[in-house]
Amino acid sequence: MDTKALRQKILDLAIHGKLVPQDPNDEPASVLLERIRAEKERLIKEGKIKKGKMSAKTSDKPHYPFELPEGWVWCYITDVTNKITDGTHNSPINTPKGDFKYITAKNIKAHGIELNNISYVSKNIHNEIYARCNPEKGDILYIKDGATTGVVTLNNLDEQFSLLSSVALIKPNKYISNKYLLYYLQSPLCYDSVRGSMKGVGITRITLNQIEKWELPLPPLSEQERIVCQIENWLSLIDTIEKGKENISIALKQAKSKILDLAIHGKLVPQDPNDEPASELLKRINPKAEITCDNPQYGKLPFKIPNSWEWCRLGTVNEIARGGSPRPIKDYLTNDVSGINWIKIGDTTKDGKYIDSVKEKIRPEGAKKSRFVHKGDFLLTNSMSFGRPYILNVDGCIHDGWLVISPIGNAYTSDFLYYLLSSSFAFEQFANVASGGVVTNLNSDKVADTKFPLPPINEQERIVAKTEELFAQLDKIESSLQA
């Protein structure tokens, strides 16, 4: 379910008068509009608000985007608001501490004002700004400059603050639902129209003059309230769906982790007594390898494994080494066809298994100061997000943010080793030997000394087949969540 599209559809139905039924007993919006006009004229005479520039043209129907239900009326946003302005156009001195909060576009989110990384202005600066732009709780704040133009929210702060000019202040009249106006401004019709009309070089924006000319489909006040209630019921349901999808997604990741855990414990598929024991495989690959059943001094083992399996140190059946970085690297980068692939973390893909291509190459003399790796080798991230394995589908050189694991013989199938290194057990093994303060690193010798379970080759193949069968089913569920 595309919940974003569903949100937009609900708002679209709402502003077209199709979300709730009309009630013929409701006071028509045209009468409401006259009452708002009278209220605004009173406020103008009392000097509490300034006279607006626009007036409604309710008879000019061909001009409007769509036909309205009976009892509704088209008007300009200025007809139902007491003030439209923006914050200061001069960036004032602002500090981490001060007298009044200083709100900019980065603080404006659809759910309200976020106070992360907030700054402050002095009382004198605030008083000067607030004299022209005085946001109050329940007012509408609308981003009108930059990449997030069109993001709009209700002011949820019950205190004075200063506003930057990137945010417009819209004060609804007391006879209109501020939430109805908010949802109209969030609707696809309004948002798409605004984004299409943005102008500017570098930083695009809309102006207050443009905002003042926005047309608004105005329902009767009682219907506005019913619309808001229905919208919020639907949005609450969508929030629940999204939370449920998030929980399911987490559960799917946990299920994959559990599958790998069962796999490396020998509990995912049954053992076959006809399989050649892993001890024989290990002796054939490395006659000097320590066999746990023959060596009681092998040390404490992480967990019990089937009788046909063996524990072996990762370095017994793999060559493990750290990459190298020629410095400064920019001196060795090249576009020449003779260049050697320079394999970086950025060449990986999210949740990817393979590295299929690279973006950069280095000159042969740079390769002499690095480490050359081959297709079929495993790379292990060796930095703050250490321990993530990838299988190489290209040859090239690696920097010191990688460890390379080059299989010796055929102790592990490529796919089984990938799943083994992807398990939570492998991560724990690597975390236990990682070193460093702020940035943790994996030492190749310590990684080589870590113990991992080794099943018979035939069982490895059955484990991989079962793992991928179960993963495919979980991936299908995950895909359905995005549909």
Coordinates of C-alpha atoms in Angstrom, one line a residue:
M1 CA 0.0 0.0 0.0
D2 CA 1.3 3.4 -1.0
T3 CA 0.4 5.3 2.1
K4 CA 1.9 8.6 0.7
A5 CA -0.5 8.4 -2.3
L6 CA -3.4 7.5 0.0
R7 CA -2.7 10.6 2.1
Q8 CA -2.7 12.8 -1.0
K9 CA -5.9 11.2 -2.3
I10 CA -7.7 11.9 1.0
L11 CA -6.7 15.5 0.9
D12 CA -7.8 15.7 -2.7
L13 CA -11.2 14.3 -2.0
A14 CA -11.5 16.7 0.9
I15 CA -11.0 19.9 -1.0
H16 CA -13.3 18.7 -3.8
G17 CA -16.1 18.2 -1.3
K18 CA -16.1 14.4 -1.7
L19 CA -14.8 13.2 1.6
V20 CA -17.9 13.9 3.7
P21 CA -21.5 14.4 2.5
Q22 CA -22.9 17.9 2.3
D23 CA -25.7 18.9 4.8
P24 CA -28.4 21.2 3.3
N25 CA -28.9 22.6 6.9
D26 CA -25.4 24.0 7.0
E27 CA -25.0 27.8 6.7
P28 CA -23.7 28.4 3.1
A29 CA -20.1 29.4 2.7
S30 CA -21.2 32.6 1.0
V31 CA -22.9 33.7 4.2
L32 CA -19.8 32.7 6.2
L33 CA -17.7 34.8 3.8
E34 CA -19.8 37.8 4.4
R35 CA -19.5 37.4 8.2
I36 CA -15.7 37.1 7.8
R37 CA -15.7 40.3 5.7
A38 CA -17.7 42.1 8.3
E39 CA -15.3 40.9 11.1
K40 CA -12.3 42.0 9.1
E41 CA -13.8 45.5 8.4
R42 CA -14.4 45.9 12.2
L43 CA -10.7 44.9 12.9
I44 CA -9.5 47.3 10.2
K45 CA -11.5 50.2 11.7
E46 CA -10.1 49.3 15.1
G47 CA -6.6 49.4 13.6
K48 CA -5.9 45.8 14.6
I49 CA -5.3 44.5 11.1
K50 CA -4.4 46.2 7.7
K51 CA -6.7 46.3 4.7
G52 CA -6.0 43.5 2.3
K53 CA -5.2 43.8 -1.4
M54 CA -7.5 41.2 -2.9
S55 CA -11.2 40.5 -2.8
A56 CA -13.3 37.4 -3.7
K57 CA -14.8 37.0 -7.1
T58 CA -17.3 34.3 -6.4
S59 CA -19.2 34.8 -9.7
D60 CA -16.2 34.2 -11.9
K61 CA -16.6 30.4 -12.0
P62 CA -14.9 29.6 -15.3
H63 CA -11.7 31.0 -13.7
Y64 CA -11.6 28.3 -11.0
P65 CA -9.9 24.9 -11.1
F66 CA -13.1 22.8 -10.6
E67 CA -16.8 22.9 -9.8
L68 CA -17.7 23.1 -6.2
P69 CA -20.6 21.4 -4.3
E70 CA -23.7 23.3 -3.4
G71 CA -23.0 25.6 -0.4
W72 CA -19.3 26.0 -1.1
V73 CA -17.7 29.1 -2.6
W74 CA -14.4 30.1 -4.2
C75 CA -12.4 32.9 -2.6
Y76 CA -8.9 34.2 -2.2
I77 CA -6.8 33.1 0.8
T78 CA -6.7 36.8 1.8
D79 CA -10.5 36.7 2.2
V80 CA -10.3 34.3 5.1
T81 CA -7.1 35.4 6.7
N82 CA -6.3 38.5 8.8
K83 CA -2.6 38.7 8.0
I84 CA -0.1 37.2 5.5
T85 CA 3.5 38.2 6.0
D86 CA 7.0 36.7 6.5
G87 CA 9.8 36.9 8.9
T88 CA 12.8 39.2 8.9
H89 CA 14.7 39.7 5.6
N90 CA 17.9 40.5 7.4
S91 CA 19.6 37.5 9.1
P92 CA 20.0 38.7 12.7
I93 CA 22.7 37.8 15.1
N94 CA 21.6 34.5 16.6
T95 CA 23.3 32.4 19.2
P96 CA 22.9 29.0 20.9
K97 CA 21.4 30.8 23.9
G98 CA 19.4 33.9 24.2
D99 CA 16.0 35.6 24.9
F100 CA 13.7 34.3 22.2
K101 CA 13.8 31.3 19.8
Y102 CA 14.7 32.0 16.2
I103 CA 12.7 29.8 13.8
T104 CA 13.8 29.2 10.2
A105 CA 12.7 26.8 7.5
K106 CA 14.8 24.0 8.9
N107 CA 12.6 23.9 12.0
I108 CA 9.3 23.7 10.0
K109 CA 8.0 20.1 9.6
A110 CA 4.5 18.9 8.6
H111 CA 3.9 17.7 12.2
G112 CA 4.9 21.0 13.8
I113 CA 8.0 23.0 14.8
E114 CA 11.1 21.0 15.6
L115 CA 13.4 22.6 18.1
N116 CA 16.5 20.6 17.3
N117 CA 19.6 22.9 16.8
I118 CA 17.5 25.9 17.6
S119 CA 19.2 29.3 18.0
Y120 CA 18.1 32.4 19.8
V121 CA 18.0 36.2 19.3
S122 CA 18.2 39.0 21.8
K123 CA 15.1 40.8 23.2
N124 CA 15.7 43.9 21.2
I125 CA 16.1 42.1 17.9
H126 CA 13.0 40.0 18.7
N127 CA 10.9 43.0 19.4
E128 CA 11.8 44.6 16.1
I129 CA 10.9 41.4 14.2
Y130 CA 7.8 40.6 16.1
A131 CA 6.3 44.0 15.6
R132 CA 5.8 43.1 11.9
C133 CA 5.6 39.3 12.1
N134 CA 3.9 38.0 15.3
P135 CA 3.2 34.2 15.1
E136 CA 0.8 32.9 17.7
K137 CA -0.3 29.4 18.5
G138 CA -2.6 28.0 15.8
D139 CA -1.3 30.3 13.1
I140 CA 0.0 28.7 9.8
L141 CA 3.7 28.6 9.0
Y142 CA 4.5 28.1 5.3
I143 CA 8.0 27.6 3.9
K144 CA 8.3 29.8 0.8
D145 CA 12.0 29.7 0.0
G146 CA 14.3 26.9 -1.1
A147 CA 14.1 23.1 -1.5
T148 CA 11.4 22.6 1.1
T149 CA 9.0 25.2 -0.3
G150 CA 5.5 24.0 0.3
V151 CA 6.0 22.4 3.6
V152 CA 3.4 23.8 5.9
T153 CA 2.4 23.4 9.6
L154 CA 0.4 24.8 12.4
N155 CA 2.3 26.7 15.0
N156 CA 2.4 24.4 18.0
L157 CA 4.4 26.8 20.3
D158 CA 2.5 28.8 22.9
E159 CA 5.2 31.5 23.1
Q160 CA 6.7 34.3 21.2
F161 CA 9.5 33.7 18.7
S162 CA 11.2 35.4 15.8
L163 CA 10.8 34.1 12.3
L164 CA 13.1 34.3 9.2
S165 CA 11.8 35.5 5.8
S166 CA 12.0 32.0 4.4
V167 CA 8.8 31.2 6.3
A168 CA 5.4 32.9 5.6
L169 CA 3.1 33.6 8.5
I170 CA -0.6 33.1 7.7
K171 CA -3.2 34.1 10.3
P172 CA -6.6 32.6 9.7
N173 CA -9.7 34.5 10.6
K174 CA -11.5 33.1 13.7
Y175 CA -14.5 32.1 11.5
I176 CA -12.5 29.6 9.4
S177 CA -11.0 26.3 10.6
N178 CA -7.3 26.8 10.7
K179 CA -6.9 23.0 10.2
Y180 CA -9.1 23.0 7.1
L181 CA -6.9 25.8 5.6
L182 CA -3.8 23.8 6.6
Y183 CA -5.0 20.6 4.9
Y184 CA -5.9 22.6 1.7
L185 CA -2.3 24.0 1.7
Q186 CA -1.0 20.5 2.1
S187 CA -3.2 19.1 -0.7
P188 CA -1.7 18.0 -4.0
L189 CA -3.6 20.7 -5.9
C190 CA -2.0 23.5 -3.9
Y191 CA 1.4 21.9 -3.4
D192 CA 1.9 21.0 -7.1
S193 CA 0.7 24.4 -8.2
V194 CA 3.1 26.2 -5.9
R195 CA 6.1 24.0 -6.9
G196 CA 5.3 24.7 -10.5
S197 CA 5.2 28.4 -10.0
M198 CA 8.5 28.8 -8.2
K199 CA 11.0 31.3 -9.6
G200 CA 14.6 32.2 -8.9
V201 CA 18.1 31.4 -9.8
G202 CA 20.0 29.3 -7.2
I203 CA 17.4 29.5 -4.5
T204 CA 13.9 29.2 -5.9
R205 CA 11.0 30.8 -4.0
I206 CA 7.5 32.1 -4.1
T207 CA 6.5 35.6 -3.0
L208 CA 3.9 37.0 -0.6
N209 CA 2.2 38.5 -3.6
Q210 CA 1.8 35.0 -5.1
I211 CA 0.5 33.6 -1.9
E212 CA -2.1 36.4 -1.6
K213 CA -3.6 35.4 -5.0
W214 CA -4.1 31.8 -4.0
E215 CA -7.7 30.6 -4.6
L216 CA -9.4 28.5 -1.9
P217 CA -12.5 26.2 -2.1
L218 CA -14.4 27.3 1.0
P219 CA -17.0 24.9 2.5
P220 CA -19.5 25.9 5.2
L221 CA -17.9 26.1 8.6
S222 CA -19.7 23.0 9.9
E223 CA -18.6 21.1 6.9
Q224 CA -15.0 22.3 7.4
E225 CA -15.1 20.8 10.9
R226 CA -16.5 17.5 9.6
I227 CA -13.9 17.4 6.9
V228 CA -11.1 18.0 9.4
C229 CA -12.4 15.3 11.7
Q230 CA -12.6 12.8 8.8
I231 CA -9.2 13.7 7.5
E232 CA -7.7 13.2 10.9
N233 CA -9.4 9.8 11.3
W234 CA -8.0 8.7 8.0
L235 CA -4.5 10.1 8.7
S236 CA -4.5 8.4 12.1
L237 CA -5.4 5.1 10.4
I238 CA -2.6 5.6 7.9
D239 CA -0.1 6.3 10.7
T240 CA -1.2 3.0 12.2
I241 CA -0.7 1.2 8.9
E242 CA 2.7 2.8 8.4
K243 CA 3.7 1.8 12.0
G244 CA 2.5 -1.7 11.3
K245 CA 4.5 -1.8 8.1
E246 CA 7.6 -0.6 10.0
N247 CA 7.1 -3.2 12.6
I248 CA 6.6 -5.9 10.0
S249 CA 9.8 -4.7 8.2
I250 CA 11.7 -5.0 11.5
A251 CA 10.3 -8.4 12.1
L252 CA 11.3 -9.5 8.6
K253 CA 14.9 -8.4 9.3
Q254 CA 14.8 -10.3 12.6
A255 CA 13.5 -13.4 10.8
K256 CA 16.4 -13.3 8.4
S257 CA 18.8 -13.0 11.3
K258 CA 17.2 -15.9 13.0
I259 CA 17.4 -18.0 9.8
L260 CA 21.2 -17.3 9.6
D261 CA 21.5 -18.2 13.2
L262 CA 19.8 -21.5 12.7
A263 CA 21.9 -22.1 9.6
I264 CA 25.3 -21.7 11.3
H265 CA 24.2 -23.8 14.3
G266 CA 23.3 -26.7 12.0
K267 CA 19.6 -26.5 12.7
L268 CA 18.2 -25.2 9.4
V269 CA 18.5 -28.5 7.5
P270 CA 19.0 -32.1 8.7
Q271 CA 22.5 -33.6 8.6
D272 CA 23.2 -36.4 6.1
P273 CA 25.3 -39.3 7.5
N274 CA 26.6 -39.9 3.9
D275 CA 28.2 -36.5 3.8
E276 CA 32.0 -36.4 4.1
P277 CA 32.8 -35.0 7.5
A278 CA 34.2 -31.5 7.6
S279 CA 37.3 -32.8 9.4
E280 CA 38.3 -34.7 6.3
L281 CA 37.7 -31.7 4.1
L282 CA 39.8 -29.6 6.5
K283 CA 42.7 -32.1 6.6
R284 CA 42.7 -32.3 2.8
I285 CA 42.8 -28.5 2.4
N286 CA 45.3 -27.9 5.2
P287 CA 47.0 -30.9 6.7
K288 CA 48.4 -28.8 9.5
A289 CA 44.9 -27.5 10.5
E290 CA 43.9 -28.0 14.1
I291 CA 41.0 -30.4 14.3
T292 CA 38.8 -29.7 17.3
C293 CA 38.0 -33.4 18.0
D294 CA 41.7 -34.2 18.1
N295 CA 42.8 -31.1 20.0
P296 CA 41.3 -30.5 23.5
Q297 CA 43.5 -27.5 23.8
Y298 CA 41.7 -25.7 21.0
G299 CA 40.1 -23.5 23.5
K300 CA 36.5 -22.7 24.6
L301 CA 34.2 -23.0 21.6
P302 CA 31.3 -20.6 21.0
F303 CA 28.5 -23.2 20.8
K304 CA 27.8 -26.8 20.1
I305 CA 27.7 -28.0 16.5
P306 CA 26.7 -31.2 14.8
N307 CA 29.2 -34.1 14.9
S308 CA 30.0 -33.9 11.2
W309 CA 30.9 -30.2 11.5
E310 CA 34.2 -28.7 12.7
W311 CA 35.4 -25.5 14.2
C312 CA 38.2 -23.8 12.4
R313 CA 40.0 -20.5 12.6
L314 CA 39.1 -18.3 9.7
G315 CA 42.7 -17.9 8.8
T316 CA 43.1 -21.6 8.4
V317 CA 41.1 -21.8 5.2
N318 CA 41.5 -18.2 4.1
E319 CA 44.2 -15.7 3.5
I320 CA 43.2 -12.4 5.3
A321 CA 44.9 -9.1 4.7
R322 CA 44.2 -5.4 5.0
G323 CA 44.1 -3.0 2.0
G324 CA 46.5 -0.2 1.4
S325 CA 46.0 3.4 0.4
P326 CA 48.5 5.3 -1.8
R327 CA 48.5 8.9 -0.5
P328 CA 47.5 11.4 -1.5
I329 CA 45.0 9.3 -3.5
K330 CA 44.1 12.2 -5.8
D331 CA 47.7 12.0 -7.2
Y332 CA 47.0 8.4 -8.3
L333 CA 43.5 8.6 -9.7
T334 CA 43.2 8.2 -13.5
N335 CA 40.7 8.0 -16.4
D336 CA 43.2 6.1 -18.5
V337 CA 42.1 2.7 -19.9
S338 CA 45.2 1.2 -18.4
G339 CA 44.0 2.2 -14.9
I340 CA 43.3 -0.4 -12.3
N341 CA 39.9 -0.6 -10.5
W342 CA 39.9 1.4 -7.3
I343 CA 37.3 -0.4 -5.1
K344 CA 35.6 1.8 -2.5
I345 CA 32.7 1.5 0.0
G346 CA 30.8 3.8 -2.4
D347 CA 30.8 1.0 -5.0
T348 CA 28.5 -1.1 -2.8
T349 CA 24.7 -1.1 -2.9
K350 CA 22.3 -1.1 0.0
D351 CA 21.8 -4.7 1.1
G352 CA 23.9 -5.8 -1.9
K353 CA 25.8 -9.1 -2.0
Y354 CA 28.3 -8.3 -4.8
I355 CA 30.5 -5.5 -6.0
D356 CA 30.0 -5.5 -9.7
S357 CA 31.5 -2.3 -10.9
V358 CA 33.7 0.7 -9.7
K359 CA 33.6 4.4 -10.3
E360 CA 37.3 5.2 -10.1
K361 CA 40.7 3.8 -11.3
I362 CA 44.2 4.3 -10.1
R363 CA 47.5 4.3 -12.0
P364 CA 49.7 1.1 -11.8
E365 CA 52.3 2.9 -9.6
G366 CA 49.4 3.5 -7.1
A367 CA 48.6 -0.2 -7.2
K368 CA 52.1 -0.9 -5.9
K369 CA 51.2 0.9 -2.7
S370 CA 47.8 -0.8 -2.4
R371 CA 46.6 -4.4 -2.3
F372 CA 45.4 -6.2 -5.4
V373 CA 42.3 -8.4 -5.0
H374 CA 40.6 -10.8 -7.4
K375 CA 37.1 -11.7 -8.6
G376 CA 35.7 -14.2 -6.1
D377 CA 37.5 -12.7 -3.1
F378 CA 35.5 -11.4 -0.1
L379 CA 35.8 -7.9 1.1
L380 CA 35.0 -7.0 4.7
T381 CA 34.3 -3.4 5.7
N382 CA 37.0 -2.3 8.2
S383 CA 35.9 1.0 9.6
M384 CA 33.1 2.4 11.8
S385 CA 30.5 0.0 10.2
F386 CA 33.0 -2.8 10.2
G387 CA 32.2 -6.5 9.4
R388 CA 29.9 -6.1 6.4
P389 CA 30.9 -8.7 3.7
Y390 CA 30.8 -8.4 -0.1
I391 CA 31.7 -10.8 -2.9
L392 CA 33.9 -9.3 -5.6
N393 CA 32.8 -9.6 -9.2
V394 CA 35.8 -7.5 -10.4
D395 CA 39.5 -7.4 -10.0
G396 CA 41.2 -4.3 -8.5
C397 CA 42.9 -2.6 -5.6
I398 CA 41.5 -1.8 -2.2
H399 CA 42.2 0.9 0.4
D400 CA 42.9 0.3 4.1
G401 CA 39.1 0.6 4.9
W402 CA 38.8 -3.0 3.6
L403 CA 40.0 -6.5 4.7
V404 CA 40.2 -9.1 1.9
I405 CA 39.4 -12.7 2.6
S406 CA 40.8 -14.9 -0.1
P407 CA 39.6 -18.6 0.2
I408 CA 42.2 -21.3 0.3
G409 CA 40.9 -24.5 -1.4
N410 CA 37.2 -25.0 -1.2
A411 CA 36.5 -25.3 2.5
Y412 CA 33.5 -23.0 2.2
T413 CA 31.2 -22.5 -0.8
S414 CA 31.1 -18.8 -1.8
D415 CA 27.4 -18.4 -0.9
F416 CA 27.7 -20.2 2.5
L417 CA 30.7 -18.1 3.5
Y418 CA 28.7 -15.0 2.6
Y419 CA 25.8 -16.0 4.8
L420 CA 28.2 -17.1 7.6
L421 CA 30.0 -13.7 7.5
S422 CA 26.6 -11.9 7.4
S423 CA 25.3 -13.6 10.6
S424 CA 25.0 -11.8 13.9
F425 CA 27.5 -14.4 15.3
A426 CA 30.1 -13.2 12.8
F427 CA 29.4 -9.6 13.8
E428 CA 29.9 -10.4 17.4
Q429 CA 33.1 -12.3 16.7
F430 CA 34.5 -9.3 14.8
A431 CA 33.2 -6.8 17.4
N432 CA 35.1 -8.7 20.1
V433 CA 38.4 -8.3 18.3
A434 CA 37.9 -4.8 17.0
S435 CA 40.2 -2.1 18.3
G436 CA 40.2 1.7 18.4
G437 CA 38.6 4.5 20.2
V438 CA 36.1 6.7 18.3
V439 CA 36.8 4.7 15.0
T440 CA 36.9 0.9 15.5
N441 CA 39.1 -1.2 13.1
L442 CA 39.6 -4.9 12.4
N443 CA 43.1 -6.3 12.6
S444 CA 43.7 -8.9 10.0
D445 CA 45.6 -11.2 12.4
K446 CA 42.8 -11.1 15.0
V447 CA 40.2 -11.7 12.3
A448 CA 42.2 -14.7 11.1
D449 CA 42.2 -16.1 14.6
T450 CA 38.4 -16.0 15.0
K451 CA 36.7 -19.4 15.1
F452 CA 33.9 -20.3 12.7
P453 CA 31.8 -23.4 12.2
L454 CA 32.6 -25.5 9.1
P455 CA 29.9 -27.9 7.8
P456 CA 30.4 -30.6 5.2
I457 CA 30.4 -29.1 1.7
N458 CA 27.1 -30.9 0.7
E459 CA 25.4 -29.6 3.7
Q460 CA 26.6 -26.1 3.0
E461 CA 24.9 -26.3 -0.4
R462 CA 21.6 -27.5 1.3
I463 CA 21.8 -24.7 3.8
V464 CA 22.3 -22.1 1.1
A465 CA 19.4 -23.4 -0.9
K466 CA 17.1 -23.4 2.2
T467 CA 18.3 -20.0 3.3
E468 CA 17.6 -18.5 -0.1
E469 CA 14.2 -20.1 -0.4
L470 CA 13.2 -18.6 3.0
F471 CA 14.7 -15.2 2.2
A472 CA 12.8 -15.1 -1.1
Q473 CA 9.5 -15.6 0.8
L474 CA 10.4 -12.8 3.2
D475 CA 11.5 -10.5 0.4
K476 CA 8.1 -11.1 -1.3
I477 CA 6.4 -10.0 1.9
E478 CA 8.7 -6.9 2.1
S479 CA 7.9 -6.1 -1.5
S480 CA 4.1 -6.3 -0.8
L481 CA 4.6 -3.6 1.9
Q482 CA 5.9 -1.2 -0.7
A483 CA 3.2 -1.9 -3.3

